[in-house]
Coordinates of C-alpha atoms and ligand atoms in Angstrom, one line a residue:
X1 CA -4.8 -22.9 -1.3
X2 CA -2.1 -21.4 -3.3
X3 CA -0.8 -17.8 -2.7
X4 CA 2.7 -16.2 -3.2
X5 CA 1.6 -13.1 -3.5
X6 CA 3.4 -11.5 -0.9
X7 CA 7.0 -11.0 0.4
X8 CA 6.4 -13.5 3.7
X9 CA 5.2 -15.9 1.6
X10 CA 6.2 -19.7 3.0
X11 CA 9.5 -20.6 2.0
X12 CA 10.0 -18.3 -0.5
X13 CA 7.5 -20.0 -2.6
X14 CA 3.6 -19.8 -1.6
X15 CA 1.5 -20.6 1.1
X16 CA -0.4 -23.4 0.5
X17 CA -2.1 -24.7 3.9
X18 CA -2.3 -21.8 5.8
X19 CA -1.0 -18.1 5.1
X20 CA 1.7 -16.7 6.8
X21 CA -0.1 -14.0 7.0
X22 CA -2.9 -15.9 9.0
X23 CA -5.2 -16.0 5.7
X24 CA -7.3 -19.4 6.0
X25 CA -7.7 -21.9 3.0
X26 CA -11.5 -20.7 2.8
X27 CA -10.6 -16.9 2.8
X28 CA -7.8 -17.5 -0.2
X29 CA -10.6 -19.0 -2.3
X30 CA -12.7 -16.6 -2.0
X31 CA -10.5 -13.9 -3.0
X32 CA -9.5 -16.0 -5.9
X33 CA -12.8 -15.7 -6.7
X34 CA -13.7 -12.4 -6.4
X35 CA -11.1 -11.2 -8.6
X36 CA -12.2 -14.2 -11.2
X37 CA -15.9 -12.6 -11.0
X38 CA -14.3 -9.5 -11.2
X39 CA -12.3 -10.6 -14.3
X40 CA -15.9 -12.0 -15.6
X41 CA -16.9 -8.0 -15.0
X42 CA -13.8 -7.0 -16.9
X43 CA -14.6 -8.6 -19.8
X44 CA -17.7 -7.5 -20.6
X45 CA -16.3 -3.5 -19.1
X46 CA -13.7 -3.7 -21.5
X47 CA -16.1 -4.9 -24.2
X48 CA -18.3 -1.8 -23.3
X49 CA -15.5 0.5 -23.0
X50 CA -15.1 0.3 -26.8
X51 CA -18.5 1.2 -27.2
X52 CA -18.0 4.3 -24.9
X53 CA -20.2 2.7 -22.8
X54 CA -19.1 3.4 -18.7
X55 CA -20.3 3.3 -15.3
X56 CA -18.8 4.9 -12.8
X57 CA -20.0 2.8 -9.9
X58 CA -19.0 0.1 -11.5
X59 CA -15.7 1.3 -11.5
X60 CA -16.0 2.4 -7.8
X61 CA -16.8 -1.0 -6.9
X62 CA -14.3 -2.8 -9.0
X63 CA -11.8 -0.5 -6.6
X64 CA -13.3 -2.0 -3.9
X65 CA -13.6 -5.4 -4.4
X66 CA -10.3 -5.4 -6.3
X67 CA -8.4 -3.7 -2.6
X68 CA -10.1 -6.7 -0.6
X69 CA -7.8 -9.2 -1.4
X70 CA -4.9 -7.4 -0.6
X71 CA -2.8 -8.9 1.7
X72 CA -3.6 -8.1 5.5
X73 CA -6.6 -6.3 4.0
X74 CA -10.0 -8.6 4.6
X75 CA -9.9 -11.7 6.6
X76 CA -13.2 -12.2 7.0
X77 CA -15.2 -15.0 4.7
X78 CA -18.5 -13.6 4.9
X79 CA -16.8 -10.2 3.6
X80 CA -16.5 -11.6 0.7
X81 CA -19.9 -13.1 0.1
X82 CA -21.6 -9.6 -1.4
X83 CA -18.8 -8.7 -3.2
X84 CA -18.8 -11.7 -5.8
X85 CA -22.9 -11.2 -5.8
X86 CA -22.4 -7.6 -7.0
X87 CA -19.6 -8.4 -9.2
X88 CA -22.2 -10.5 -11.0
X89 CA -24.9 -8.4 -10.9
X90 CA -23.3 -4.9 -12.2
X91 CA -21.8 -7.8 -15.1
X92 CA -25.6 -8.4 -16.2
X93 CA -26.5 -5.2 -15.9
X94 CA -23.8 -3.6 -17.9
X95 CA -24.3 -6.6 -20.4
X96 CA -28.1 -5.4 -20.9
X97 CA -26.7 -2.5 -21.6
X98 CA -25.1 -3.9 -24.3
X99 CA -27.3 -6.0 -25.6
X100 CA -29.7 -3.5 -27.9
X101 CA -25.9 -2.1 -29.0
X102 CA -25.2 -5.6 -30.9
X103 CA -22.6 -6.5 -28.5
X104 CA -22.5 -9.7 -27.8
X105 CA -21.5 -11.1 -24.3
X106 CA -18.1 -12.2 -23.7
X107 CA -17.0 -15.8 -24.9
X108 CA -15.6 -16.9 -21.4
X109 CA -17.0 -18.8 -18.3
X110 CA -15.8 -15.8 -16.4
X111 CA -18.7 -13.7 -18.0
X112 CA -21.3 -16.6 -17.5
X113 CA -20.4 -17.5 -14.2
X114 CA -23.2 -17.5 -11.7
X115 CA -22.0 -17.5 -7.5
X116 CA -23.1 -20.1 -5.6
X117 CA -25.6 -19.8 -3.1
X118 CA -24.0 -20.5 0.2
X119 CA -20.4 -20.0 1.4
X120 CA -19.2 -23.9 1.0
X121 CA -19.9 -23.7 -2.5
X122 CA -18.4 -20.7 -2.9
X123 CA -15.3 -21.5 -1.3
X124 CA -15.6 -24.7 -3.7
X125 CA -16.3 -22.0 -6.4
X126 CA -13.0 -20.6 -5.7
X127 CA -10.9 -23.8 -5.4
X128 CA -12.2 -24.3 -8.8
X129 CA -10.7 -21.0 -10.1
X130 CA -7.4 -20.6 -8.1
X131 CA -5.4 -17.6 -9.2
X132 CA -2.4 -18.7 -9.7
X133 CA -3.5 -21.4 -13.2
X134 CA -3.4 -18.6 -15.6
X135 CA -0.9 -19.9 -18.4
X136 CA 0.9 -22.8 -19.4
X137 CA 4.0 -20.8 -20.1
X138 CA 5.8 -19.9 -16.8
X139 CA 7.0 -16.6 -17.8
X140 CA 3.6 -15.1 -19.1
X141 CA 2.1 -16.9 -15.9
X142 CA 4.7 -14.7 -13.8
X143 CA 4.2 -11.6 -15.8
X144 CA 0.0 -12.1 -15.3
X145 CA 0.7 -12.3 -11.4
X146 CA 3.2 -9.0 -11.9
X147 CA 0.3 -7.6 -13.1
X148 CA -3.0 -9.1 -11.1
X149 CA -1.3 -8.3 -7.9
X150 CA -0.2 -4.7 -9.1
X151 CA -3.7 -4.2 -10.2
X152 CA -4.0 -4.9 -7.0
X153 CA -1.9 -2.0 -5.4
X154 CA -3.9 0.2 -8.2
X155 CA -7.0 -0.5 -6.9
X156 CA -6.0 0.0 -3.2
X157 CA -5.3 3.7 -4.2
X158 CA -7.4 4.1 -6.5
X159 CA -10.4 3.9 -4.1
X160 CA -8.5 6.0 -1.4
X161 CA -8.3 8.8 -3.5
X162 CA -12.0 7.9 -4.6
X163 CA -13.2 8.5 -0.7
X164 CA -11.5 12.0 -1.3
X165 CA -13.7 12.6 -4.7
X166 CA -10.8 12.0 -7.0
X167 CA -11.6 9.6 -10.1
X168 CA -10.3 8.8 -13.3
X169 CA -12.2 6.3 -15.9
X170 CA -8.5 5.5 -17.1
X171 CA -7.4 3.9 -14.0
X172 CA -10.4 1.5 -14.0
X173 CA -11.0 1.1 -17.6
X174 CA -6.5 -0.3 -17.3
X175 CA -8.1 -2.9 -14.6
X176 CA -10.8 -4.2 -16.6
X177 CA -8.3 -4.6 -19.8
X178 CA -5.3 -6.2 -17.3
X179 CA -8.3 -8.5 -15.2
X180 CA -9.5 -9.2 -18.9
X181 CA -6.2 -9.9 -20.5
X182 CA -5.4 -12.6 -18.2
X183 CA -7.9 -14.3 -19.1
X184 CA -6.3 -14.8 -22.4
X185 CA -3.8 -17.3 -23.5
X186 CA -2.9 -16.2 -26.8
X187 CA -1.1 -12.9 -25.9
X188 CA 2.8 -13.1 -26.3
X189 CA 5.7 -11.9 -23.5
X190 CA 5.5 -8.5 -25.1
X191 CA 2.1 -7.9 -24.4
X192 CA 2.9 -8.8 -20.8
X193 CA 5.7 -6.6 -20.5
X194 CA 3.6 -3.4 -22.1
X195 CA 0.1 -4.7 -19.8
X196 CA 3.1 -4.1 -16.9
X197 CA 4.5 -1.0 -17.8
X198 CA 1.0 0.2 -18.2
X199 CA 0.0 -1.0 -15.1
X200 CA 2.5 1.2 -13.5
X201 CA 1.3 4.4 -15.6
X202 CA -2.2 3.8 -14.0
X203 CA -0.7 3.5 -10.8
X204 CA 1.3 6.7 -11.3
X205 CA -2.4 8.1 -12.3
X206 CA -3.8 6.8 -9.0
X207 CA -1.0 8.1 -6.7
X208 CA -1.4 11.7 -7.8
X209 CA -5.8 11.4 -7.9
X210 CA -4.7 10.4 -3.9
X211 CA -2.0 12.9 -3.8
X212 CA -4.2 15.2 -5.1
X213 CA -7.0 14.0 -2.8
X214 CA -5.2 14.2 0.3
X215 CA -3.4 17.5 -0.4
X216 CA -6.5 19.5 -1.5
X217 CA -8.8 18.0 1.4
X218 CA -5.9 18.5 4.0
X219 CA -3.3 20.8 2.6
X220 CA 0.1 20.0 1.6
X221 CA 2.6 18.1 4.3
X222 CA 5.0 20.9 6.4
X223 CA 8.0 19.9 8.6
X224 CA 6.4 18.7 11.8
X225 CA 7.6 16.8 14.9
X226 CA 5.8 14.2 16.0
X227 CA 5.9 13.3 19.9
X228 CA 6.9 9.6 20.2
X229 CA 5.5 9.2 23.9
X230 CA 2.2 10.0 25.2
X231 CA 0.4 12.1 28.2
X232 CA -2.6 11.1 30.6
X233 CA -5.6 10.6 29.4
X234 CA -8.0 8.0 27.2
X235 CA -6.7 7.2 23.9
X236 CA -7.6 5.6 20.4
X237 CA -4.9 4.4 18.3
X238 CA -5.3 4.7 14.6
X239 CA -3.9 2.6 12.0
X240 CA -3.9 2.3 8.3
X241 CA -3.5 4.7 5.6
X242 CA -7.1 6.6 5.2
X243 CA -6.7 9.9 5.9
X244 CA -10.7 10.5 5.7
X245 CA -11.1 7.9 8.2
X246 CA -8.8 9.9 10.8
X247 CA -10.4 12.7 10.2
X248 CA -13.9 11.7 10.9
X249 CA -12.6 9.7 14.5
X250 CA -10.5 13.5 14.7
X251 CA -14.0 15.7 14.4
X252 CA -16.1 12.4 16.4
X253 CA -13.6 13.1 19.3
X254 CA -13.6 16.6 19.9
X255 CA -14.7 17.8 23.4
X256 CA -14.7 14.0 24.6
X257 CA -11.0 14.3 26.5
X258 CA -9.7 11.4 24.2
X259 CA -6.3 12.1 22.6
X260 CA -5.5 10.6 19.1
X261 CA -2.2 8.6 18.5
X262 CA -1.1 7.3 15.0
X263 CA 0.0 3.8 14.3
X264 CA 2.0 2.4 11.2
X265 CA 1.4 4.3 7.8
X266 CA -0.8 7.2 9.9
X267 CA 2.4 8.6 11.6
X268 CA 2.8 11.1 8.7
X269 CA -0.7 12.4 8.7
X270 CA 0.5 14.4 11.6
X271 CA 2.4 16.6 8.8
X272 CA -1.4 18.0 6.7
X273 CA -2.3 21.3 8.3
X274 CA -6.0 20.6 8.5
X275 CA -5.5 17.5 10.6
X276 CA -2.2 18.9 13.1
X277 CA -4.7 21.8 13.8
X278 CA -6.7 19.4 16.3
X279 CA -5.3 19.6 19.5
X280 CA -5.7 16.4 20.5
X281 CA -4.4 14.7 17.0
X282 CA -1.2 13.9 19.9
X283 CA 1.6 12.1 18.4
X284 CA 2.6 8.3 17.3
X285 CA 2.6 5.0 19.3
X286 CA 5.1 2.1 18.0
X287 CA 6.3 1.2 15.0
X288 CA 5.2 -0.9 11.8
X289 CA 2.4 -3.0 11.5
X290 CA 4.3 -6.8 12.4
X291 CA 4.7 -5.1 15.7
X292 CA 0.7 -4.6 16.0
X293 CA 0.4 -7.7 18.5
X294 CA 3.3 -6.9 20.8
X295 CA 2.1 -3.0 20.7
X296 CA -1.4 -2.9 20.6
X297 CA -1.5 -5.3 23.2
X298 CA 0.0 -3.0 25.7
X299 CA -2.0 0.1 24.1
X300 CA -4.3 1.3 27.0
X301 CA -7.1 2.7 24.7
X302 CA -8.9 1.4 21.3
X303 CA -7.6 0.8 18.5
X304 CA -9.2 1.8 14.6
X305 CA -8.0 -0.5 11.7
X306 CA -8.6 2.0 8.6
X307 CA -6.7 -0.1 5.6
X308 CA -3.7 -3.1 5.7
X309 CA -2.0 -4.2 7.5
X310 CA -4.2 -6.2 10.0
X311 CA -2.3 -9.1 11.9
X312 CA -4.5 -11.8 14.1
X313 CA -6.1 -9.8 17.0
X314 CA -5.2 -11.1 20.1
X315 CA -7.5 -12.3 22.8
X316 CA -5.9 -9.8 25.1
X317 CA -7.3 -6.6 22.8
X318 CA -9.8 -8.1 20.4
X319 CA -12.4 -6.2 22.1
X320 CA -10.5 -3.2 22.0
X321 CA -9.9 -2.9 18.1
X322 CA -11.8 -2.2 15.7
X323 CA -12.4 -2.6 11.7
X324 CA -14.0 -0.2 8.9
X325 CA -13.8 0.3 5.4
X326 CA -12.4 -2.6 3.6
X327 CA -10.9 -3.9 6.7
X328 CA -12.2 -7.1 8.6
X329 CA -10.9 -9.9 10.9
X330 CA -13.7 -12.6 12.1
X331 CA -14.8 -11.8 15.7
X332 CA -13.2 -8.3 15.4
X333 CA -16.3 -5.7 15.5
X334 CA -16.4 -3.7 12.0
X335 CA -17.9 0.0 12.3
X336 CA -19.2 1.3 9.2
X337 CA -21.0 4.4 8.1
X338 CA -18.1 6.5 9.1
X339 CA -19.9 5.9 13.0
X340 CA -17.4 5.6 14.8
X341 CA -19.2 5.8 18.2
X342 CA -18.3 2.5 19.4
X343 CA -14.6 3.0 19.0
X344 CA -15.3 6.1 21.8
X345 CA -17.6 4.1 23.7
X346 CA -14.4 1.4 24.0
X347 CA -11.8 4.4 24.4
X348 CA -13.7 6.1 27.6
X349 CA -14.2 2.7 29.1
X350 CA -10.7 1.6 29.1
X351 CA -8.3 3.2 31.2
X352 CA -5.9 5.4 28.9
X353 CA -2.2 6.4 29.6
X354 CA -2.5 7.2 33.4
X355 CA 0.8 9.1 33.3
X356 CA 3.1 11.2 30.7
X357 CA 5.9 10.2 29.5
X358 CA 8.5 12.0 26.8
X359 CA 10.2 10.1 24.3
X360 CA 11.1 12.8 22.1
X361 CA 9.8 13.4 18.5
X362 CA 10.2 12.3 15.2
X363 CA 9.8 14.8 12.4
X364 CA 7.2 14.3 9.5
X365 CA 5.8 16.2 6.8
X366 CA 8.1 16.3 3.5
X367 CA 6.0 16.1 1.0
X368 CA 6.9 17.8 -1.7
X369 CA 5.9 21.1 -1.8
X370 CA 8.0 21.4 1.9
X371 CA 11.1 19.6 -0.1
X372 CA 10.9 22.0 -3.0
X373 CA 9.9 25.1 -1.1
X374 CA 13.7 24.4 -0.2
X375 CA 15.3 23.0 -3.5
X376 CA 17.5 25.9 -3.8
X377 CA 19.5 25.2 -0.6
X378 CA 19.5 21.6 -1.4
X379 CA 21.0 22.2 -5.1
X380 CA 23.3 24.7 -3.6
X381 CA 24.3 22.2 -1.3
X382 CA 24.6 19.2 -4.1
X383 CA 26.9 21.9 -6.1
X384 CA 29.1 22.5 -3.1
X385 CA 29.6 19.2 -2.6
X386 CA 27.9 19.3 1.1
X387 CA 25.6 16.7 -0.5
X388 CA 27.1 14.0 -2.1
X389 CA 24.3 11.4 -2.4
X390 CA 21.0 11.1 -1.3
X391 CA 19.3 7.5 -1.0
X392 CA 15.5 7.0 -1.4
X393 CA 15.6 4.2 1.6
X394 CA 11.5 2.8 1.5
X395 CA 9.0 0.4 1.0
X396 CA 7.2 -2.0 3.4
X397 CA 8.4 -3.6 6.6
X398 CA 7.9 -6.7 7.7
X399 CA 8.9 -10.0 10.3
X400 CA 12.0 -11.4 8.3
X401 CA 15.2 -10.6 9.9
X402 CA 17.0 -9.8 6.7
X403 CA 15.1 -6.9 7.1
X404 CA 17.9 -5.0 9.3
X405 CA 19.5 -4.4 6.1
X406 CA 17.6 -1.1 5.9
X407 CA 18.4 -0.1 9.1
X408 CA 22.3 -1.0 9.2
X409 CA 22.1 1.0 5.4
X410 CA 21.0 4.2 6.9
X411 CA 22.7 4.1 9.8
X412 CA 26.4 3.3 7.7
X413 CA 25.1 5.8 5.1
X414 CA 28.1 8.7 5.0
X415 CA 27.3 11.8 7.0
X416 CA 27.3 13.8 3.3
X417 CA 24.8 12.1 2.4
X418 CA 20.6 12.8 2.9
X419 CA 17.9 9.7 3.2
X420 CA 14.5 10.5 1.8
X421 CA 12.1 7.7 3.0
X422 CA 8.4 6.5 2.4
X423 CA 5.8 3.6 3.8
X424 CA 6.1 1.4 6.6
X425 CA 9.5 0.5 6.1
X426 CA 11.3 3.5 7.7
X427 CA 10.2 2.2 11.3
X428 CA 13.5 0.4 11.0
X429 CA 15.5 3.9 11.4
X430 CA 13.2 6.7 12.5
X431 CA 14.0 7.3 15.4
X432 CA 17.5 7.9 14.9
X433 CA 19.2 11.2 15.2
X434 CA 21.0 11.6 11.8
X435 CA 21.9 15.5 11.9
X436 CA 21.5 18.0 9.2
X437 CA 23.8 19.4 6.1
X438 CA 23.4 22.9 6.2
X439 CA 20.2 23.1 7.8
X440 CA 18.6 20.5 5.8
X441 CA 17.6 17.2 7.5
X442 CA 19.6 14.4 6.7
X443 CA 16.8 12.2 7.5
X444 CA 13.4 13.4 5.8
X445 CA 10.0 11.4 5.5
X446 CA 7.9 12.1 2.5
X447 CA 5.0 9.9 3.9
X448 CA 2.7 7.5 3.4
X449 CA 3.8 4.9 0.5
X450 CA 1.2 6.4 -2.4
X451 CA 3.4 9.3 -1.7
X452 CA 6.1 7.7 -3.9
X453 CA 4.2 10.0 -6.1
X454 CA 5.4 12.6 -4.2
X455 CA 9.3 11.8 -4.1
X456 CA 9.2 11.2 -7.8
X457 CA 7.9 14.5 -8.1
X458 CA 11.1 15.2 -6.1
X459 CA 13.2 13.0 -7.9
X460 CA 12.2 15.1 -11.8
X461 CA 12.2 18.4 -10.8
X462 CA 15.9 17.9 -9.5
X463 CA 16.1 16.4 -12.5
X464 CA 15.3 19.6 -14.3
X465 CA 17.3 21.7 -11.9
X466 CA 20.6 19.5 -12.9
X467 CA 19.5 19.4 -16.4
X468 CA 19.8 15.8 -16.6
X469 CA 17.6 12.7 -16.5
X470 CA 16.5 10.9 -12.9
X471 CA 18.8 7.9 -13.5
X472 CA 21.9 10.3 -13.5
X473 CA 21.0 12.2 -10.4
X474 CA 23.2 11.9 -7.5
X475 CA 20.3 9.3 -6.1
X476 CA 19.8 5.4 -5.2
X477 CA 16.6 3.8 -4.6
X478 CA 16.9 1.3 -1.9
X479 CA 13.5 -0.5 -1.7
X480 CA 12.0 -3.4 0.3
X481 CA 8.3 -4.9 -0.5
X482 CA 6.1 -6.1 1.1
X483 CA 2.6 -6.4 -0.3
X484 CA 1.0 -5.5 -3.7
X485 CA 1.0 -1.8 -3.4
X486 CA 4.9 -2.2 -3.5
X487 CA 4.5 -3.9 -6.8
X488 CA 2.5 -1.6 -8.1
X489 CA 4.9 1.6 -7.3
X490 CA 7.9 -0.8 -8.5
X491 CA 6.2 -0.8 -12.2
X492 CA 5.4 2.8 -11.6
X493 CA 9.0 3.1 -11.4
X494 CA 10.0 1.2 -14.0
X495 CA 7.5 2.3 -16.4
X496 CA 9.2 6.0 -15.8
X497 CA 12.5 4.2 -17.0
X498 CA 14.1 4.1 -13.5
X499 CA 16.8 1.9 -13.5
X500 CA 19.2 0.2 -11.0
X501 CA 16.3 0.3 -8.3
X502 CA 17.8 -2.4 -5.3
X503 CA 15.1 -4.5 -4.2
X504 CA 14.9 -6.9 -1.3
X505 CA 14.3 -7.8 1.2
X506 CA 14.0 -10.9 -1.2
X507 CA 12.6 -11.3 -4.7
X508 CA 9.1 -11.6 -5.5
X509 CA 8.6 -15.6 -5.5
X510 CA 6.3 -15.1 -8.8
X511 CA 9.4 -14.4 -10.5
X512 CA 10.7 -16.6 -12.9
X513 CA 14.4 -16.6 -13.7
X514 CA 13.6 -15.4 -17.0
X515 CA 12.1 -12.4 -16.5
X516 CA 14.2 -11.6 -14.1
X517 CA 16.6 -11.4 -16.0
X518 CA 14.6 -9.5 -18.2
X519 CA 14.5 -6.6 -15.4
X520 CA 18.3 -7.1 -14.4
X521 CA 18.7 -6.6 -18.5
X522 CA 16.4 -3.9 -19.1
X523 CA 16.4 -2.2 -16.2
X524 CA 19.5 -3.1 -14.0
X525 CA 17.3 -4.2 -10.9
X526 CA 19.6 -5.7 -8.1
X527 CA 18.9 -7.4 -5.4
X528 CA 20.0 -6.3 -1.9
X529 CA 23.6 -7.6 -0.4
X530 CA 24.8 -6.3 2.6
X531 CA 24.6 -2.7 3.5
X532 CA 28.6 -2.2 2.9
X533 CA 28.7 -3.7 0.0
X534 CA 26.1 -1.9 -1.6
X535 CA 27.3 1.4 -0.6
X536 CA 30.5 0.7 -2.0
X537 CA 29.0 -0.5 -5.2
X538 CA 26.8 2.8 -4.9
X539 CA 29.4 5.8 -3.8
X540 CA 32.5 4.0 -5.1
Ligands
LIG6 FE1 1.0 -16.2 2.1 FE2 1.4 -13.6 1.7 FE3 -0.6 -14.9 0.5 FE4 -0.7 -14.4 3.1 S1 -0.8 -12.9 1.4 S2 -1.2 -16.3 2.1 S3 1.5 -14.6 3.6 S4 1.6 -15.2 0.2
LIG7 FE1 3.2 -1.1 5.1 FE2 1.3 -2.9 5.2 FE3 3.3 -1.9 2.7 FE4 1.8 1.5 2.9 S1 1.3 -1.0 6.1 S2 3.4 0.1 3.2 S3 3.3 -3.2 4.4

């Protein structure tokens, strides 16, 4: 196996006899293969995309299948199995579509290839195919990764807002020209760099069909404390960033004496007023997903995995959690169909908090309609000089211990200044007490991390209120990646011409020095230091 395509990857390089992660040689072949039969669908989508020829399950699917080899995503082999057989089959179908409109099917194996017929041969199948040989010439090979494993983080939204009736052909019809492209070896760095910048348009296009899912099924984000202990009484834990998904184990609960704590990326769900307004939706119960074995171990009810980021189940709980959607682990029982009956089944046989205990709150819920609904008093405050900087502190958390960077940065972060944060990352800091300026939080949590939409939102219309562009607002972005969906946002970024973005808590190993330099040049992206010498650098 050969994967790099996350942060954690082994020594900074790629995992290549076991994941880091946990992923198994067999499992990182068959991803490799699904996205190359998903490239052999890309071709011939892109082909019929000329022709104005489109099918929207096709598309759904791509999503999908595409999201399933996300890292901490899909563990399971035998996930994979249907996925490359459907890949094929909705590739000869939309071929025979084709066909009687003279279009002839695409010159590569990738649109003849046929799966085999058991796992071993599809694992070979995948060996045969790995990911990572896509060009000769190391900086296009980099750039093709930059933009498979965005795809990647496109997808993964992309078929969250999808469960929330939100679609754009747009999105898909980028994936099947990027999965396509690479593919290709006679396309030079410049097409790279635009099939990037692009990529990050269709993610920016994904983030608002979620934002716009999740707002208009659930209502926009208000301020909202969150209890951070818990109170007698059976439990489920819920993990993951599908908002539908909490909301069906929300309404499957009612009346059945089982409170509902958030885990991970769910803590800021507790901010939409259509899912606060169950009473026992209770509060939030540890901290970031590389906590999961140490926490849900000692989590005295079941546990529902909705999306990433799924670490090896322990024996001590593996009959306590549970997978759906995309989500699998071998031996971990996967509930489907949006039943969710066994996870309640598990929760009234186990013996839930038996006492209650307050740890306080954190708060939740600003989104950007509750951070504008107040942008008067935070300009006022800018202009008087209360506010002298806000920092966009977010991203993905993770094991490594450079990681405390993000934590040491907020804490040593002036008191006149304001941290806006996003995704998994702020586990590191929030907790802490930071105060307010003038009423306004110092510390404020946008959300999930497809809410990046939500802070660029912030981020421009401040923009307009100073009359000035993003990159001269009084505002850092101090980021940390993880997995894919963090390269896709960081293209997002960049495609909006954000510049001086600090990234760590290392640099993507599918980086080449070259275009690295490339983003230092163009777009003046750092890489993290040490949390006073970057503020220095930052506030002078
Ligand atoms: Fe390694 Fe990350 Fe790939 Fe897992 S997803 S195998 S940790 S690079
Ligand atoms: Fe975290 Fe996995 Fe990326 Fe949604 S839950 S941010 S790492």
């Amino acid at each position: 196996m050969f994967c790099n395509q996350c942060e954690q990857t082994a020594k900074g390089t790629a995992c290549t006899a076991l994941g880091v992660c946990g992923k198994k040689p067999d499992v990182a072949a068959l991803q490799d293969l699904v996205i190359y039969a998903c490239q052999g669908l890309s071709c011939v989508a892109h082909a019929a995309a000329q022709k104005g020829v489109t099918d929207k399950d096709t598309d759904l699917f791509l999503y999908k299948a595409v999201f399933s080899t996300l890292t901490n995503v899909n563990f399971d082999p035998e996930r994979f199995v249907p996925l490359i057989a459907k890949a094929v089959e909705l590739r000869v179908c939309l071929q025979a579509k084709l066909n009687p409109l003279g279009v002839p099917a695409p010159d590569c194996d990738a649109a003849r290839f046929t799966p085999a017929s058991d796992l071993d041969g599809l694992v070979a199948q995948g060996e045969a195919h790995p990911l990572t040989a896509l060009d000769p010439d190391a900086d296009i090979a980099s750039l093709k990764q930059t933009v498979i494993y965005g795809v990647k983080g496109v997808a993964a939204y992309a078929d969250h807002a999808a469960l929330l009736g939100q679609y754009d052909a747009g999105v898909a019809a980028y994936i099947y020209e990027a999965l396509a492209s690479a593919l290709r070896t006679d396309l030079d760095l410049g097409a790279w760099v635009d099939l990037a910048m692009r990529c990050g348009t269709a993610n920016l296009k994904a983030m608002e069909l979620l934002d716009a899912g999740n707002t208009g099924t659930y209502g926009h984000p208000v301020p909202t404390a969150v209890p951070i202990g818990h109170r007698k009484g059976k439990a489920i834990l819920v993990s993951g960033h599908d908002l539908k998904d909490l909301e069906t184990l929300l309404k499957a609960t009612q009346g059945k004496g089982i409170d509902i704590y958030t885990h991970g990326e769910m803590l800021p769900t507790h901010g939409y007023p259509k899912l606060k307004a169950y009473p026992h939706f209770f509060g939030h119960y540890g901290t970031a997903w590389q906590n999961q074995i140490k926490e849900f171990g000692a989590f005295p009810g079941a546990i529902l995995m909705t999306t990433n980021c799924i670490q090896k189940p322990q024996a001590s709980y593996l009959p306590n959690i549970f997978t759906t959607g995309l989500v699998g682990w071998p031996g971990a029982v996967h509930v489907g169909n949006e039943d969710f009956s066994a996870v309640i089944k598990r929760a009234l046989e186990l013996p839930g908090f038996t006492d209650d205990e307050d740890r306080g709150t954190v708060n939740v819920g600003f989104g950007r309609n509750a951070v504008l609904g107040v942008a008067g008093a935070v300009i006022d405050a800018v202009k008087a000089g209360k506010i002298r900087h806000f920092f966009l502190v977010g991203g993905c958390d993770g094991a490594k211990p450079g990681r405390n960077y993000y934590t040491e940065f907020v804490e040593k972060a002036p008191k006149d200044t304001v941290i806006l944060t996003l995704a998994c990352g702020k586990f590191r800091f929030f907790d802490k007490q930071l105060g307010e300026i003038g009423g306004i939080p110092r510390l404020l949590d946008i959300g999930q991390c497809n809410d990046a939409y939500s802070a660029i939102q912030i981020a421009l219309a401040l923009a307009g209120a100073f009359n000035c562009g993003v990159n001269e607002l009084p505002l850092s972005l101090i980021l940390s990646w993880y997995e894919q969906k963090a390269v896709a946002i960081l293209l997002t970024l960049l495609s909006l011409g954000i510049k001086n973005i600090r990234l760590g808590p290392s640099l993507p190993a599918f980086i080449t020095p070259n275009v690295l330099d490339f983003l230092v040049n163009n777009f003046g992206i750092k890489p993290i230091t040490t949390p006073d010498e970057d503020l220095k650098a930052i506030l002078g």
